[in-house]
Short mmCIF file of C-alpha atoms in Angstrom, two decimals:
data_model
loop_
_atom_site.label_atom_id
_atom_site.label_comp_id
_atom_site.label_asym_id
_atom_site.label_seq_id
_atom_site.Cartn_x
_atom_site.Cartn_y
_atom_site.Cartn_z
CA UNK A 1 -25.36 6.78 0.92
CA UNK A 2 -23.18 4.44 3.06
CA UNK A 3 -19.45 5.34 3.23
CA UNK A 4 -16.88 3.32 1.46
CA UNK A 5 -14.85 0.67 3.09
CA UNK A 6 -10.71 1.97 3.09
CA UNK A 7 -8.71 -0.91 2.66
CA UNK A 8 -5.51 -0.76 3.51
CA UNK A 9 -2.44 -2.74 2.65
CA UNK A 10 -0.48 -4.89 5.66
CA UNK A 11 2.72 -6.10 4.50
CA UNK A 12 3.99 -6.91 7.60
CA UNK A 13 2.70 -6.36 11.30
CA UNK A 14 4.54 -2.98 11.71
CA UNK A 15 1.93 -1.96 8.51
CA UNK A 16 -0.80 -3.58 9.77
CA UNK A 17 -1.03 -1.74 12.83
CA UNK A 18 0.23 1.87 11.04
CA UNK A 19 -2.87 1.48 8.61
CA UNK A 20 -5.55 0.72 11.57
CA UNK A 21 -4.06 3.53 13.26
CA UNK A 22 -4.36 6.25 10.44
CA UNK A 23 -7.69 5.18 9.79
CA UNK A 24 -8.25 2.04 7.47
CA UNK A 25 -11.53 0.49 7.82
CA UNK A 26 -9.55 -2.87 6.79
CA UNK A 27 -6.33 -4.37 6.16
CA UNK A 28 -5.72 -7.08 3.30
CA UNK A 29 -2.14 -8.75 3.81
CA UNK A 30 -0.57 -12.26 2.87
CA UNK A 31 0.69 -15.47 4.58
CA UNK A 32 3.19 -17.48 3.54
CA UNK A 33 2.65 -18.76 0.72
CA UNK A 34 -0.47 -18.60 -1.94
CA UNK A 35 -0.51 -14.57 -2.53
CA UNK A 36 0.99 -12.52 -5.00
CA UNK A 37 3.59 -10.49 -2.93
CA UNK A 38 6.17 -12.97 -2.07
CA UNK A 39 8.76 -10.40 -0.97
CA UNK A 40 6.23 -8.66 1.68
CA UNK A 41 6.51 -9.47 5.31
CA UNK A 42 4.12 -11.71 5.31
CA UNK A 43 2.35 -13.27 8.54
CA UNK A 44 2.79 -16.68 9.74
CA UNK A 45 -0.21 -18.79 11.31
CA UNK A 46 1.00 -17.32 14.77
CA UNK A 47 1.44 -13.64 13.40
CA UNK A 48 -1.91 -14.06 11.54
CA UNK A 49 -3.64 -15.32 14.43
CA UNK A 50 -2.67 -12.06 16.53
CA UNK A 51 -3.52 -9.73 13.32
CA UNK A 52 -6.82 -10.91 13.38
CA UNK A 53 -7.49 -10.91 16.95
CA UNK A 54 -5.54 -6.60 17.06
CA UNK A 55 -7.83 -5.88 14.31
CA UNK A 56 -10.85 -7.36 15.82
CA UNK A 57 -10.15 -5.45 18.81
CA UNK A 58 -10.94 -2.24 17.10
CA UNK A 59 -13.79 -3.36 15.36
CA UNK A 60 -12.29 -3.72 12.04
CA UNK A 61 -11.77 -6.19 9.45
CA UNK A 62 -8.63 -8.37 7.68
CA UNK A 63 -8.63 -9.49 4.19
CA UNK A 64 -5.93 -12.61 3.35
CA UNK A 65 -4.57 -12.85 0.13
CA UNK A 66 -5.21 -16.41 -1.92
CA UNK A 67 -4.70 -15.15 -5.58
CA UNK A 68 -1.92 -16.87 -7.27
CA UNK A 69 -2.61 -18.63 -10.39
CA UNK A 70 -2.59 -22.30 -8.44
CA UNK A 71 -0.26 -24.91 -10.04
CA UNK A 72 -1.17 -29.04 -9.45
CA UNK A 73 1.50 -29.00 -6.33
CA UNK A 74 -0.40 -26.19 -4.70
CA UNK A 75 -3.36 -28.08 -4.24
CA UNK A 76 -1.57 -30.69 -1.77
CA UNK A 77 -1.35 -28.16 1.42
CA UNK A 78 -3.80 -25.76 -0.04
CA UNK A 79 -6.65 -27.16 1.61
CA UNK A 80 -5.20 -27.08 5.18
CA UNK A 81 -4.35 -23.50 4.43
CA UNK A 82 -7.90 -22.66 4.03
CA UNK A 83 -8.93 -24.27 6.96
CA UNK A 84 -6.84 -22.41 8.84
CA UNK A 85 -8.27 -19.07 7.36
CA UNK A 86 -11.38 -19.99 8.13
CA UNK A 87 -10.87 -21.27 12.00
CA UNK A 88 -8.87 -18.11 12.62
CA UNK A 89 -12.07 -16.41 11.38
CA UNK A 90 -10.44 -14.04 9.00
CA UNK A 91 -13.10 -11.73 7.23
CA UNK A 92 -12.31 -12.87 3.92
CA UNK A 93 -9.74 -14.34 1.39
CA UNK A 94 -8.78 -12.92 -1.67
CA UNK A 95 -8.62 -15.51 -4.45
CA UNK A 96 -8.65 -15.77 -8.29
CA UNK A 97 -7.87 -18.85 -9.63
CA UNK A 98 -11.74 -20.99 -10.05
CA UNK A 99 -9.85 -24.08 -8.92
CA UNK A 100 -8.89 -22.32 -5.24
CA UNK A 101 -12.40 -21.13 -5.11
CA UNK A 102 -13.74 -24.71 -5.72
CA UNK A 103 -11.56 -25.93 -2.67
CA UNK A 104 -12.18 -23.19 -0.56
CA UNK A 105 -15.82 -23.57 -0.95
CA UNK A 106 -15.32 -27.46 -0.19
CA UNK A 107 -13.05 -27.36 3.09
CA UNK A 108 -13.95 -23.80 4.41
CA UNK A 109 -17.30 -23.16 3.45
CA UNK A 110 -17.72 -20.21 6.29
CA UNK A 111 -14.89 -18.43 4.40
CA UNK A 112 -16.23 -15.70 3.00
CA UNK A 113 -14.44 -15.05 -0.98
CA UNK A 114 -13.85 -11.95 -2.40
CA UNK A 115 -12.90 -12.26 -6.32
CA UNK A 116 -8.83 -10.98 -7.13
CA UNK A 117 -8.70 -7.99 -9.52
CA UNK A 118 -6.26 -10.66 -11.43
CA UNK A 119 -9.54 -12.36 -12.24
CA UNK A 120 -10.24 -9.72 -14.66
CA UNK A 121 -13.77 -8.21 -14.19
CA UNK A 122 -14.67 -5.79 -16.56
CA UNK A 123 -18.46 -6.02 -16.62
CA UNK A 124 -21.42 -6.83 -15.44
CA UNK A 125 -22.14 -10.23 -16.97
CA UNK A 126 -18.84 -11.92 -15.06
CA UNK A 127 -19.72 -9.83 -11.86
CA UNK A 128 -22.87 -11.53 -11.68
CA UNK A 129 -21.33 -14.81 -13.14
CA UNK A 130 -19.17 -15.11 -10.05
CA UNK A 131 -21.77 -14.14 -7.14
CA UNK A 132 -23.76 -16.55 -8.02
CA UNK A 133 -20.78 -19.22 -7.86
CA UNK A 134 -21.01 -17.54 -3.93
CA UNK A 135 -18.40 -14.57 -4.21
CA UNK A 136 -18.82 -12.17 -1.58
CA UNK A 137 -17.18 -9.01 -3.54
CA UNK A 138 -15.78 -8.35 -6.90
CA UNK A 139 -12.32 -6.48 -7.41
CA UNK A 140 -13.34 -4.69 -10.22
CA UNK A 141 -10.23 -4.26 -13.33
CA UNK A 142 -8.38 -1.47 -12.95
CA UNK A 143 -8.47 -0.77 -16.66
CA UNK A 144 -12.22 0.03 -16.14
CA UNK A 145 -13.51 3.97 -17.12
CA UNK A 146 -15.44 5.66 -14.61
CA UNK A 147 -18.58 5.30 -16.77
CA UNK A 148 -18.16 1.46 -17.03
CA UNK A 149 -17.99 1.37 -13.27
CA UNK A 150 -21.28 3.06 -12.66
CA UNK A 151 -23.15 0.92 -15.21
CA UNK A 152 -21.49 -2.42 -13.75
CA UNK A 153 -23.06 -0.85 -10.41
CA UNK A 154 -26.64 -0.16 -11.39
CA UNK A 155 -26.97 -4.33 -13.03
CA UNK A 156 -24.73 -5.80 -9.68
CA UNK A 157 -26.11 -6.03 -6.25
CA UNK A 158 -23.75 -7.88 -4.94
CA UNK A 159 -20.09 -6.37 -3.48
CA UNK A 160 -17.82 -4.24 -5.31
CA UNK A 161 -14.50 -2.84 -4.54
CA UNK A 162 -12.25 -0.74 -6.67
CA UNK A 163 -8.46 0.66 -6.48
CA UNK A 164 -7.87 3.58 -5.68
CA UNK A 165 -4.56 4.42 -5.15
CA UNK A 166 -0.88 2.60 -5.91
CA UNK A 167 1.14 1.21 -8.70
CA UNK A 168 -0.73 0.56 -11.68
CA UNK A 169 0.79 -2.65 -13.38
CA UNK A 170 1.59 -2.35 -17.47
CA UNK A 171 0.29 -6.00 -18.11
CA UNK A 172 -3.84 -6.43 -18.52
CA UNK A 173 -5.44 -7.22 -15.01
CA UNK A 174 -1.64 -8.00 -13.67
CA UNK A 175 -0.93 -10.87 -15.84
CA UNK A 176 2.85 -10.39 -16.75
CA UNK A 177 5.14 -13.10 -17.90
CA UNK A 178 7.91 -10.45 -18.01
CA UNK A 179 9.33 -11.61 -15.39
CA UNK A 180 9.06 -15.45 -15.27
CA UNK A 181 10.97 -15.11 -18.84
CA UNK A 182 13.85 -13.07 -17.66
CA UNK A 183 14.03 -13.72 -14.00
CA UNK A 184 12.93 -16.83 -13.84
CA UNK A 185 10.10 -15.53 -10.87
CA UNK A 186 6.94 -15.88 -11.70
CA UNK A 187 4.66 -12.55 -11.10
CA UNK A 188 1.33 -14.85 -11.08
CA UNK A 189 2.57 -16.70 -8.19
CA UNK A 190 4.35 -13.87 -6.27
CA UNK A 191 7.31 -13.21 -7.30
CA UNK A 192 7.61 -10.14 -9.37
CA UNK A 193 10.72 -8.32 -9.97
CA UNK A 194 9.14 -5.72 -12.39
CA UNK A 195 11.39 -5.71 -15.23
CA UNK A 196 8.78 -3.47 -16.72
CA UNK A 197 10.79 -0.94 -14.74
CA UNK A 198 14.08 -1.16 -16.52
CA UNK A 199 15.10 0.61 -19.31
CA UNK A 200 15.30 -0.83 -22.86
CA UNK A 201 16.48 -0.14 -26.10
CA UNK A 202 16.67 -1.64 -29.58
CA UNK A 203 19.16 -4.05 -30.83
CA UNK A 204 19.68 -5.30 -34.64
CA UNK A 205 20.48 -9.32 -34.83
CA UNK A 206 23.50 -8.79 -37.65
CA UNK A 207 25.02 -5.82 -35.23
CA UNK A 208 25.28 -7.35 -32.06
CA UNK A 209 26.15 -4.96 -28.90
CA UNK A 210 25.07 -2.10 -30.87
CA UNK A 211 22.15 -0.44 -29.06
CA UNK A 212 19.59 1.70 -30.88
CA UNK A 213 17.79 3.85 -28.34
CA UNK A 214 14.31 3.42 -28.69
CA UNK A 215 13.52 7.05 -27.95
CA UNK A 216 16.38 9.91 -28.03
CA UNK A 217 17.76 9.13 -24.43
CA UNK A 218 20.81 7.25 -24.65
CA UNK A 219 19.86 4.99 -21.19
CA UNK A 220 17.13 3.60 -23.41
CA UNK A 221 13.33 3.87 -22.81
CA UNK A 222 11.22 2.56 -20.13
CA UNK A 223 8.05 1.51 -22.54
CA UNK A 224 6.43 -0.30 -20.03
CA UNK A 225 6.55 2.56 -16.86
CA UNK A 226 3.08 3.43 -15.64
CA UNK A 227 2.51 6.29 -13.81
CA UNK A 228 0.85 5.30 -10.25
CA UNK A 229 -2.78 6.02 -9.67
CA UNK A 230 -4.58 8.23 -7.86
CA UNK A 231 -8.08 9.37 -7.69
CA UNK A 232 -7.90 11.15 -4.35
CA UNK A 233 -9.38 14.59 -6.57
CA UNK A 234 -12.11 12.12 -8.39
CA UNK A 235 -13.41 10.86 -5.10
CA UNK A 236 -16.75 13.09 -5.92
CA UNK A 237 -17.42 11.37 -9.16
CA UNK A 238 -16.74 8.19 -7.59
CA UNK A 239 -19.26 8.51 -4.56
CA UNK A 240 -22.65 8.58 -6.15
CA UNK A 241 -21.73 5.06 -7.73
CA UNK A 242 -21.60 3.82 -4.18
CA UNK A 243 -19.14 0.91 -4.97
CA UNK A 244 -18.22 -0.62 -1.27
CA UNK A 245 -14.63 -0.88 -0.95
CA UNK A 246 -11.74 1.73 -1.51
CA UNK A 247 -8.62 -0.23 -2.12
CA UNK A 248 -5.09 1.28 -1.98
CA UNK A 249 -2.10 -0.51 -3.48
CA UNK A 250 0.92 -1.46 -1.73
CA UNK A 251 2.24 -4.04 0.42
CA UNK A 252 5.96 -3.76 -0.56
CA UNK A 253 5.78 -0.02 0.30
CA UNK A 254 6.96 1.48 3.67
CA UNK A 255 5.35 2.39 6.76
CA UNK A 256 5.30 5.92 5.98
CA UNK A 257 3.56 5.03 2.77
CA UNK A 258 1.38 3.01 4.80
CA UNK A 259 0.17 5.74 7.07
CA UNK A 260 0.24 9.21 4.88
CA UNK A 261 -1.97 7.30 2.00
CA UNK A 262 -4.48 5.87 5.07
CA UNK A 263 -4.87 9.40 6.46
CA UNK A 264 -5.10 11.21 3.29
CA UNK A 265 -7.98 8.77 2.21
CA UNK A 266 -9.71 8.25 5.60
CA UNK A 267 -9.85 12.74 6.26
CA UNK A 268 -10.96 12.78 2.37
CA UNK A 269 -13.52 10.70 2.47
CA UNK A 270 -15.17 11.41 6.08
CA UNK A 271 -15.16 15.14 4.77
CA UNK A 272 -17.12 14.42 1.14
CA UNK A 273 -19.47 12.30 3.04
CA UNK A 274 -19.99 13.99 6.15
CA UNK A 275 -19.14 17.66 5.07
CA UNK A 276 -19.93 17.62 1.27
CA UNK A 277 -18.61 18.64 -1.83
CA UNK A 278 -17.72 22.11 -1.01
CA UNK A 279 -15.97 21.18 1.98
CA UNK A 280 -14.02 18.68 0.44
CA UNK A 281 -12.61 20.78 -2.43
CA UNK A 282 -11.42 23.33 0.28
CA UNK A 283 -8.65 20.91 1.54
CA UNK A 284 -7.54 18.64 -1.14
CA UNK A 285 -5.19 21.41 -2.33
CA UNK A 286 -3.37 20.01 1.70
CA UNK A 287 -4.25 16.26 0.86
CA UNK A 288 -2.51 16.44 -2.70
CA UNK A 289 0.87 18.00 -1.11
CA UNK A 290 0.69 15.28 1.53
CA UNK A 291 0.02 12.64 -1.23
CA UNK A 292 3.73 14.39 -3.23
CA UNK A 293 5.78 13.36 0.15
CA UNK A 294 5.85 9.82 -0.04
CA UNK A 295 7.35 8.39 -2.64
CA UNK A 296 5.50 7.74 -5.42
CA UNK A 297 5.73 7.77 -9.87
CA UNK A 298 4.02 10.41 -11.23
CA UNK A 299 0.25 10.33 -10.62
CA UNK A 300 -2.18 9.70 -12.73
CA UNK A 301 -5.89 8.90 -13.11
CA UNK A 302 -5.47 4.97 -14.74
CA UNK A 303 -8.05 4.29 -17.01
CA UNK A 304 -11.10 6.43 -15.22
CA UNK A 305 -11.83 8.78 -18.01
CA UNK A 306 -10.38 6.37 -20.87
CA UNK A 307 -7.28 4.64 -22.17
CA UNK A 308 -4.38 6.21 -20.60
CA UNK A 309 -2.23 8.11 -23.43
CA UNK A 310 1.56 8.88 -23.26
CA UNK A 311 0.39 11.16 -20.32
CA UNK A 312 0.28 8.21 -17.96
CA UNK A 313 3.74 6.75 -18.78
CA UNK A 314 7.07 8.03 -17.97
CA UNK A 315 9.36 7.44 -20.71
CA UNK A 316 12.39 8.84 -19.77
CA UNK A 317 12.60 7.48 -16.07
CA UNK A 318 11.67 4.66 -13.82
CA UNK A 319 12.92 6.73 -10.82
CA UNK A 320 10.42 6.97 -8.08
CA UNK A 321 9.89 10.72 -6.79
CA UNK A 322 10.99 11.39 -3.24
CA UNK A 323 11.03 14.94 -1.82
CA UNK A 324 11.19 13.49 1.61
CA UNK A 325 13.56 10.75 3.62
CA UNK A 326 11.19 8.95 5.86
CA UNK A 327 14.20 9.52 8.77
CA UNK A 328 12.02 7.27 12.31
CA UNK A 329 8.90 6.07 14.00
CA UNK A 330 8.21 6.97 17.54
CA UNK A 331 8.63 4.28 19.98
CA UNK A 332 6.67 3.47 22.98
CA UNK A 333 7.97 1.90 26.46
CA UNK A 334 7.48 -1.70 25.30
CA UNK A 335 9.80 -1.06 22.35
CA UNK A 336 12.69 0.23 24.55
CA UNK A 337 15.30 -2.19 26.07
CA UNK A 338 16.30 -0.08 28.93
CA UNK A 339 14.16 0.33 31.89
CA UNK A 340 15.93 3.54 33.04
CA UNK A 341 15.72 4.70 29.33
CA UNK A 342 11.91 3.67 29.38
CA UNK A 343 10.84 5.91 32.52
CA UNK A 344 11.58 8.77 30.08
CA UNK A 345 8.26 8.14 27.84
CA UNK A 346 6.43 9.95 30.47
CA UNK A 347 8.10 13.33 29.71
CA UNK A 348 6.06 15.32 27.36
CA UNK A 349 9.63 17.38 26.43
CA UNK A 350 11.24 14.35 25.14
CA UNK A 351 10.26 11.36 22.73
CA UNK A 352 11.96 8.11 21.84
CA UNK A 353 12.43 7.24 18.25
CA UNK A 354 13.81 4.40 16.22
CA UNK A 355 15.70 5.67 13.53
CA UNK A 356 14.69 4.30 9.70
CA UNK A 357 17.23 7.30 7.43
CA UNK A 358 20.07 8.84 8.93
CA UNK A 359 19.52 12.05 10.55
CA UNK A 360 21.54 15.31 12.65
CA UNK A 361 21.41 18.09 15.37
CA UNK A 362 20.30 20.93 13.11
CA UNK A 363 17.70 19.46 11.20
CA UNK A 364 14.53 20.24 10.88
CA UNK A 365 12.29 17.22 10.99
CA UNK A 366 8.46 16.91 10.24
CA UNK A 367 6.01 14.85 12.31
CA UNK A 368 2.89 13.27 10.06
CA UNK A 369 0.66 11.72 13.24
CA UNK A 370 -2.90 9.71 12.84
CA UNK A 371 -4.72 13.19 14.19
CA UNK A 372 -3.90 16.74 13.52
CA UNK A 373 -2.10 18.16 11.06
CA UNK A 374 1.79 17.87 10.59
CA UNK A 375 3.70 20.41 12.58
CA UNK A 376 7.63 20.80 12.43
CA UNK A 377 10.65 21.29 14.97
CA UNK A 378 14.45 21.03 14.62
CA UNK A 379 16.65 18.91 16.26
CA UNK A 380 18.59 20.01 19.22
CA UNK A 381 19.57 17.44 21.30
CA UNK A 382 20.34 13.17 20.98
CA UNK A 383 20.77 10.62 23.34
CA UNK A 384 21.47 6.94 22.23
CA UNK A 385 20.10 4.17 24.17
CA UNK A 386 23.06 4.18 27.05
CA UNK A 387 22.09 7.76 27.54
CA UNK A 388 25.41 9.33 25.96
CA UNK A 389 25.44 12.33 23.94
CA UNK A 390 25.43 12.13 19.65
CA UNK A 391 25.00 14.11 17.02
CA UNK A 392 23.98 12.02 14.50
CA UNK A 393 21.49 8.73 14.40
CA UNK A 394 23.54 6.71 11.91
CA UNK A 395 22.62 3.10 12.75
CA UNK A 396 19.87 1.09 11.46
CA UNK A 397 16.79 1.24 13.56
CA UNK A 398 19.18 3.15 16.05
CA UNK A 399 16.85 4.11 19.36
CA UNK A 400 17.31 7.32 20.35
CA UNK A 401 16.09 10.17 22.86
CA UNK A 402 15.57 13.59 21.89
CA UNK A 403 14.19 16.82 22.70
CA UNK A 404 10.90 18.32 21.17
CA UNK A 405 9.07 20.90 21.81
CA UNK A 406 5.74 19.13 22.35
CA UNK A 407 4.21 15.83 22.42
CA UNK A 408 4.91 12.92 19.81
CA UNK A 409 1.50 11.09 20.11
CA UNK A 410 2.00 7.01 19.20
CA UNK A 411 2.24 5.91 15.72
CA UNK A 412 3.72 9.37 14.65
CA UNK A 413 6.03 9.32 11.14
CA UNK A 414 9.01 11.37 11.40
CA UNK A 415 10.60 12.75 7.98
CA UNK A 416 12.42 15.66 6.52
CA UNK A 417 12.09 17.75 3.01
CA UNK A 418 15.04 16.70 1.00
CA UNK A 419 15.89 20.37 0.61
CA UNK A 420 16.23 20.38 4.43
CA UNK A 421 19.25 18.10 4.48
CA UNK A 422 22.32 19.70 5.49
#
């Protein structure tokens, strides 16, 4: 049985190249217009020209995003978009709305389409529906059971991909209007500023500013606050449906998100497949406490073994859980504007780093690379840019030189346990 695709979010180009690093397979990001993440990076036609061509390079694959809910003024540069998508040979666009599908399949008809999970797939008959309209791949809903996945399997021959990690949106198949009705930004055309995160509470029309918690918390009650998903320890039950295409959420998340999520999912599933079972269960005890340092809701399994209950909603907080600061990324010599400072990559006992948290001399800071396992050291000595002595990396995306005690290989993560702050 083949292995899975990992597909990897790219919100912006930093992300892109993180998740290729760590392992993805593929990388699904957005332009400038026509997706659902409006806030994300993004890639211009330049930027997206160079994506495809880096990922290419390695033999891998990019996914753009096409899937907003299309409005009569879209469809006026919406066909030059596709063309575009399709002369910078991209490997696929993401799209729900029928009306983008019939241009794309008009104007771009080498484009290959892969069917939104806003399109809202939840069996077999629509799977089929839409291949034969010429869908390449189906993102399955996310509010299918692990049963109804393996049955959609055995009647589709066509693609399949599923989520398998992220946030898990409250509204059916993504379709909010929460926040076009309080905001003003419309979440089906990328602009979601999840009120379904904030806390309410109850108020009676002939007692106005009187507040009646919902539940007994007297900030109110966050009704609407999935828990994220993850099905990192059902990746055995998953396997012998042989669906193509693992799909982790996030675009809006950082690059340390980015990378710990991609190598959690890229040593798990090389190990089930290559190793088996047995093998597998041995280290996900190691892949679970990576998966609790980035920063993440509570975890839960979505709707794989039924309707989620009160299990898979946090009622009393919308807080995200973060054990760890995500504190700098290593930097190589094209990334340093100093070419006395940039002779200095060559020396093993000393690594550049751009600083993303505020850190100190003293602490003890923990390096998450794309091979090996994590290993530790504490701080001892800081150089900023100019080469003068500090003791603390307080600026934003600050480069500085330090000491370590072996090798930072490219693309490493630096962070540090909460608990370690000082």
């Amino acid at each position: 049985m083949k292995k899975p695709e990992l597909l990897a979010p790219a919100g912006d180009w930093e992300k892109l190249r993180y998740a290729l690093a760590y392992g993805a397979d593929a990388v699904y990001m957005g332009g400038q217009a026509f997706g659902l993440r409006a806030y994300a990076g993004n890639f211009g036609f330049q930027e997206m020209e160079q994506a495809v061509r880096w990922t290419h390079d390695l033999g891998k694959k990019l996914y753009i995003t096409v899937n907003i809910f299309a409005h009569e003024p879209d469809f006026e540069e919406l066909p030059t978009y596709l063309k575009q998508l399709e002369t910078l040979g991209v490997d696929g666009a993401i799209v729900s709305d029928p009306g983008v599908i019939a241009i794309a399949q008009e104007v771009a008809p080498r484009l290959p389409l892969h069917l939104s999970t806003q399109a809202n797939n939840t069996n077999s008959y629509s799977v089929r529906f839409w291949l034969k309209q010429g869908i390449e791949r189906v993102v399955l809903a996310r509010e299918l059971t692990l049963e109804e996945i393996r049955a959609v399997r055995t009647k589709v021959d066509g693609g399949l991909e599923i989520f398998i990690h992220g946030a898990m949106c409250m509204s059916y198949s993504g379709r909010c209007l929460l926040s076009n009705y309080l905001t003003g930004r419309d979440a089906n055309r990328g602009e979601c500023t999840q009120p379904c995160r904030w806390g309410y509470a109850l108020v009676e029309e002939k007692r106005p500013g009187v507040v009646f918690p919902i539940e007994e918390d007297e900030r109110g009650t966050y009704v609407f606050n999935s828990h994220d998903l993850c099905l990192l320890p059902h990746l055995p039950l998953l396997k012998s449906i042989d669906i193509d295409s693992y799909k982790i959420e996030g675009r809006m998340k950082s690059v340390q998100y980015v990378a710990s999520t991609v190598k959690v999912y890229r040593e798990a599933i090389d190990t089930l497949w290559d190793q088996g079972e047995e093998a597998f269960q041995a280290k996900l005890p190691q892949w679970l406490e990576e998966m609790d340092k980035v920063s993440h809701r509570d975890y839960s399994a979505g709707f794989l073994f039924g309707k989620p209950g009160a299990s898979s909603h946090n009622l009393v907080s919308s807080h995200y859980v973060r054990d760890y600061d995500f504190v700098g990324v290593r930097l190589d010599e094209g990334n340093i504007d100093n070419e006395a400072a940039a002779a200095d990559t060559t020396d093993e006992s000393v690594a550049w780093i751009e600083q993303r948290n505020n850190f100190k001399l003293g602490e003890v800071l923990e390096v998450l690379t794309p091979q090996g396992d994590c290993w530790s050291f504490e701080v001892k000595e800081m150089w900023d840019i100019e080469g003068e002595p500090i003791e603390v990396a307080r600026h934003a995306q600050q480069k500085i030189r330090i000491t370590v005690p072996r090798m930072i290989l490219p693309y490493s993560i630096l962070r540090r346990a909460k608990s370690e702050r000082k």
